[in-house]
PDB file of C-alpha atoms in Angstrom:
ATOM      1  CA  UNK W   1     206.893  61.268   1.708  1.00 65.00           C
ATOM      2  CA  UNK W   2     204.672  61.571   3.742  1.00 66.00           C
ATOM      3  CA  UNK W   3     203.326  58.594   4.899  1.00 66.00           C
ATOM      4  CA  UNK W   4     199.756  57.269   7.154  1.00 70.00           C
ATOM      5  CA  UNK W   5     197.476  55.636   8.482  1.00 69.00           C
ATOM      6  CA  UNK W   6     195.449  53.591   6.244  1.00 69.00           C
ATOM      7  CA  UNK W   7     191.746  54.830   6.758  1.00 72.00           C
ATOM      8  CA  UNK W   8     189.869  52.545   9.037  1.00 73.00           C
ATOM      9  CA  UNK W   9     186.536  50.712   6.702  1.00 73.00           C
ATOM     10  CA  UNK W  10     183.465  51.099   9.453  1.00 73.00           C
ATOM     11  CA  UNK W  11     182.220  48.421  10.570  1.00 72.00           C
ATOM     12  CA  UNK W  12     179.658  46.134   8.514  1.00 67.00           C
ATOM     13  CA  UNK W  13     176.709  45.306  10.689  1.00 64.00           C
ATOM     14  CA  UNK W  14     176.765  41.427  11.173  1.00 59.00           C
ATOM     15  CA  UNK W  15     174.031  39.231   9.180  1.00 58.00           C
ATOM     16  CA  UNK W  16     170.877  38.438  10.846  1.00 59.00           C
ATOM     17  CA  UNK W  17     170.688  34.677  11.676  1.00 61.00           C
ATOM     18  CA  UNK W  18     168.442  33.164   9.472  1.00 60.00           C
ATOM     19  CA  UNK W  19     167.807  30.345  12.495  1.00 66.00           C
ATOM     20  CA  UNK W  20     167.697  32.211  15.005  1.00 75.00           C
ATOM     21  CA  UNK W  21     164.077  32.461  17.174  1.00 84.00           C
ATOM     22  CA  UNK W  22     162.409  29.397  19.200  1.00 90.00           C
ATOM     23  CA  UNK W  23     163.288  25.392  18.457  1.00 94.00           C
ATOM     24  CA  UNK W  24     160.562  23.185  19.534  1.00 95.00           C
ATOM     25  CA  UNK W  25     161.304  19.965  20.698  1.00 96.00           C
ATOM     26  CA  UNK W  26     158.662  17.409  19.646  1.00 94.00           C
ATOM     27  CA  UNK W  27     157.509  14.206  21.387  1.00 94.00           C
ATOM     28  CA  UNK W  28     154.933  12.250  20.992  1.00 92.00           C
ATOM     29  CA  UNK W  29     153.644   8.273  22.823  1.00 93.00           C
ATOM     30  CA  UNK W  30     150.394   6.436  22.530  1.00 92.00           C
ATOM     31  CA  UNK W  31     149.405   7.728  25.630  1.00 92.00           C
ATOM     32  CA  UNK W  32     149.611  10.769  28.431  1.00 92.00           C
ATOM     33  CA  UNK W  33     152.060   9.042  31.087  1.00 95.00           C
ATOM     34  CA  UNK W  34     154.840   6.913  28.042  1.00 94.00           C
ATOM     35  CA  UNK W  35     154.943  10.555  26.666  1.00 94.00           C
ATOM     36  CA  UNK W  36     155.571  12.198  30.363  1.00 96.00           C
ATOM     37  CA  UNK W  37     158.150   9.123  30.330  1.00 96.00           C
ATOM     38  CA  UNK W  38     159.639  10.739  26.220  1.00 95.00           C
ATOM     39  CA  UNK W  39     159.699  14.145  28.220  1.00 96.00           C
ATOM     40  CA  UNK W  40     162.164  13.148  31.183  1.00 97.00           C
ATOM     41  CA  UNK W  41     163.636  11.196  28.620  1.00 96.00           C
ATOM     42  CA  UNK W  42     164.872  12.716  26.640  1.00 96.00           C
ATOM     43  CA  UNK W  43     165.926  15.779  29.409  1.00 96.00           C
ATOM     44  CA  UNK W  44     167.703  13.811  31.216  1.00 96.00           C
ATOM     45  CA  UNK W  45     169.675  12.511  27.671  1.00 95.00           C
ATOM     46  CA  UNK W  46     170.251  16.370  27.230  1.00 95.00           C
ATOM     47  CA  UNK W  47     171.548  16.639  30.810  1.00 95.00           C
ATOM     48  CA  UNK W  48     174.089  13.498  30.094  1.00 95.00           C
ATOM     49  CA  UNK W  49     175.537  15.501  26.909  1.00 92.00           C
ATOM     50  CA  UNK W  50     174.928  19.139  27.810  1.00 85.00           C
ATOM     51  CA  UNK W  51     175.335  21.467  26.239  1.00 91.00           C
ATOM     52  CA  UNK W  52     174.017  20.427  22.688  1.00 92.00           C
ATOM     53  CA  UNK W  53     173.154  21.690  19.706  1.00 92.00           C
ATOM     54  CA  UNK W  54     169.340  22.867  20.461  1.00 94.00           C
ATOM     55  CA  UNK W  55     168.546  22.500  16.580  1.00 93.00           C
ATOM     56  CA  UNK W  56     170.281  19.846  15.866  1.00 93.00           C
ATOM     57  CA  UNK W  57     168.400  17.947  18.404  1.00 94.00           C
ATOM     58  CA  UNK W  58     164.757  19.296  17.016  1.00 95.00           C
ATOM     59  CA  UNK W  59     166.221  18.638  13.794  1.00 94.00           C
ATOM     60  CA  UNK W  60     166.290  14.624  15.294  1.00 94.00           C
ATOM     61  CA  UNK W  61     162.718  14.903  16.802  1.00 94.00           C
ATOM     62  CA  UNK W  62     161.579  16.019  13.913  1.00 91.00           C
ATOM     63  CA  UNK W  63     162.482  13.387  11.375  1.00 92.00           C
ATOM     64  CA  UNK W  64     163.414  10.097  13.506  1.00 89.00           C
ATOM     65  CA  UNK W  65     160.733   9.319  15.777  1.00 81.00           C
ATOM     66  CA  UNK W  66     157.533   7.785  15.162  1.00 77.00           C
ATOM     67  CA  UNK W  67     154.623  10.253  14.270  1.00 72.00           C
ATOM     68  CA  UNK W  68     152.220   7.997  14.263  1.00 76.00           C
ATOM     69  CA  UNK W  69     150.810   8.259  17.948  1.00 87.00           C
ATOM     70  CA  UNK W  70     148.149   9.885  18.817  1.00 87.00           C
ATOM     71  CA  UNK W  71     149.142  11.921  21.754  1.00 92.00           C
ATOM     72  CA  UNK W  72     151.381  14.680  20.918  1.00 92.00           C
ATOM     73  CA  UNK W  73     153.885  17.237  22.855  1.00 93.00           C
ATOM     74  CA  UNK W  74     156.487  20.526  21.319  1.00 94.00           C
ATOM     75  CA  UNK W  75     158.020  22.316  24.093  1.00 96.00           C
ATOM     76  CA  UNK W  76     159.366  25.147  22.790  1.00 95.00           C
ATOM     77  CA  UNK W  77     162.050  28.091  23.804  1.00 94.00           C
ATOM     78  CA  UNK W  78     165.026  30.049  22.869  1.00 91.00           C
ATOM     79  CA  UNK W  79     168.007  28.101  24.054  1.00 92.00           C
ATOM     80  CA  UNK W  80     168.934  24.832  26.100  1.00 94.00           C
ATOM     81  CA  UNK W  81     167.271  26.142  29.357  1.00 94.00           C
ATOM     82  CA  UNK W  82     164.144  27.301  27.977  1.00 94.00           C
ATOM     83  CA  UNK W  83     163.458  23.962  26.835  1.00 96.00           C
ATOM     84  CA  UNK W  84     164.802  21.943  29.512  1.00 96.00           C
ATOM     85  CA  UNK W  85     162.177  23.462  31.549  1.00 95.00           C
ATOM     86  CA  UNK W  86     159.634  23.094  29.184  1.00 95.00           C
ATOM     87  CA  UNK W  87     160.640  18.785  29.160  1.00 96.00           C
ATOM     88  CA  UNK W  88     160.420  19.146  33.337  1.00 96.00           C
ATOM     89  CA  UNK W  89     157.346  21.213  33.007  1.00 96.00           C
ATOM     90  CA  UNK W  90     155.707  18.006  31.007  1.00 96.00           C
ATOM     91  CA  UNK W  91     157.734  15.407  32.537  1.00 95.00           C
ATOM     92  CA  UNK W  92     155.549  16.351  35.661  1.00 95.00           C
ATOM     93  CA  UNK W  93     152.280  16.150  33.202  1.00 91.00           C
ATOM     94  CA  UNK W  94     151.777  20.246  33.831  1.00 91.00           C
ATOM     95  CA  UNK W  95     150.598  22.629  31.559  1.00 85.00           C
ATOM     96  CA  UNK W  96     153.597  25.869  31.717  1.00 89.00           C
ATOM     97  CA  UNK W  97     155.025  28.883  29.273  1.00 88.00           C
ATOM     98  CA  UNK W  98     156.596  27.233  25.900  1.00 92.00           C
ATOM     99  CA  UNK W  99     154.684  23.395  26.368  1.00 95.00           C
ATOM    100  CA  UNK W 100     151.613  22.040  24.146  1.00 93.00           C
ATOM    101  CA  UNK W 101     150.570  19.022  24.435  1.00 91.00           C
ATOM    102  CA  UNK W 102     147.447  17.004  22.780  1.00 90.00           C
ATOM    103  CA  UNK W 103     146.005  14.328  21.164  1.00 89.00           C
ATOM    104  CA  UNK W 104     145.084  13.828  17.806  1.00 83.00           C
ATOM    105  CA  UNK W 105     141.827  13.194  16.445  1.00 78.00           C
ATOM    106  CA  UNK W 106     141.432   9.487  15.137  1.00 70.00           C
ATOM    107  CA  UNK W 107     139.248   9.686  11.235  1.00 67.00           C
ATOM    108  CA  UNK W 108     138.234   7.413   9.023  1.00 70.00           C
ATOM    109  CA  UNK W 109     138.598   9.077   6.177  1.00 71.00           C
ATOM    110  CA  UNK W 110     140.391   8.887   3.905  1.00 75.00           C
ATOM    111  CA  UNK W 111     142.208  11.691   1.276  1.00 75.00           C
ATOM    112  CA  UNK W 112     142.421  11.437  -2.168  1.00 76.00           C
ATOM    113  CA  UNK W 113     144.483  13.159  -4.677  1.00 75.00           C
ATOM    114  CA  UNK W 114     143.912  13.787  -8.825  1.00 69.00           C
ATOM    115  CA  UNK W 115     145.977  15.384 -11.113  1.00 67.00           C
ATOM    116  CA  UNK W 116     143.827  15.453 -13.855  1.00 61.00           C
ATOM    117  CA  UNK W 117     145.574  17.461 -17.020  1.00 62.00           C
ATOM    118  CA  UNK W 118     144.075  19.727 -18.699  1.00 65.00           C
ATOM    119  CA  UNK W 119     142.065  17.793 -21.882  1.00 64.00           C
ATOM    120  CA  UNK W 120     138.532  17.513 -22.737  1.00 65.00           C
ATOM    121  CA  UNK W 121     139.663  13.490 -22.058  1.00 62.00           C
ATOM    122  CA  UNK W 122     139.360  14.426 -18.465  1.00 62.00           C
ATOM    123  CA  UNK W 123     135.712  14.982 -17.934  1.00 64.00           C
ATOM    124  CA  UNK W 124     134.534  14.229 -14.157  1.00 65.00           C
ATOM    125  CA  UNK W 125     137.886  12.099 -13.922  1.00 61.00           C
ATOM    126  CA  UNK W 126     137.239  12.914  -9.824  1.00 58.00           C
ATOM    127  CA  UNK W 127     134.286  12.343  -9.144  1.00 61.00           C
TER     128      UNK W 127
END
């Protein structure tokens, strides 16, 4: 009997990470200076706890922060370093790559949704 080494299986490519790509950290405040202070506080928070899971921070900012404030800021980055750089730019009140800011437009209009069904008894209900 002749014993040989079994053939090595061909390496399979790593599955692509569905969560790869840029991460967005979203902030809001009532005024421009308050938004700059928010960016500075978030930057200090992350620096004190580095390294952080940037996607967890993004999730928390998007789901636990008030969204009703009129001033908005989004910092985009591939990793913690890029996001911290963007926060530094935002905290200084400047524009930069990966930093998008704006103001929500106040509107007095209201939106109404009507699901009227398909019966003839519903004719004109959307009016």
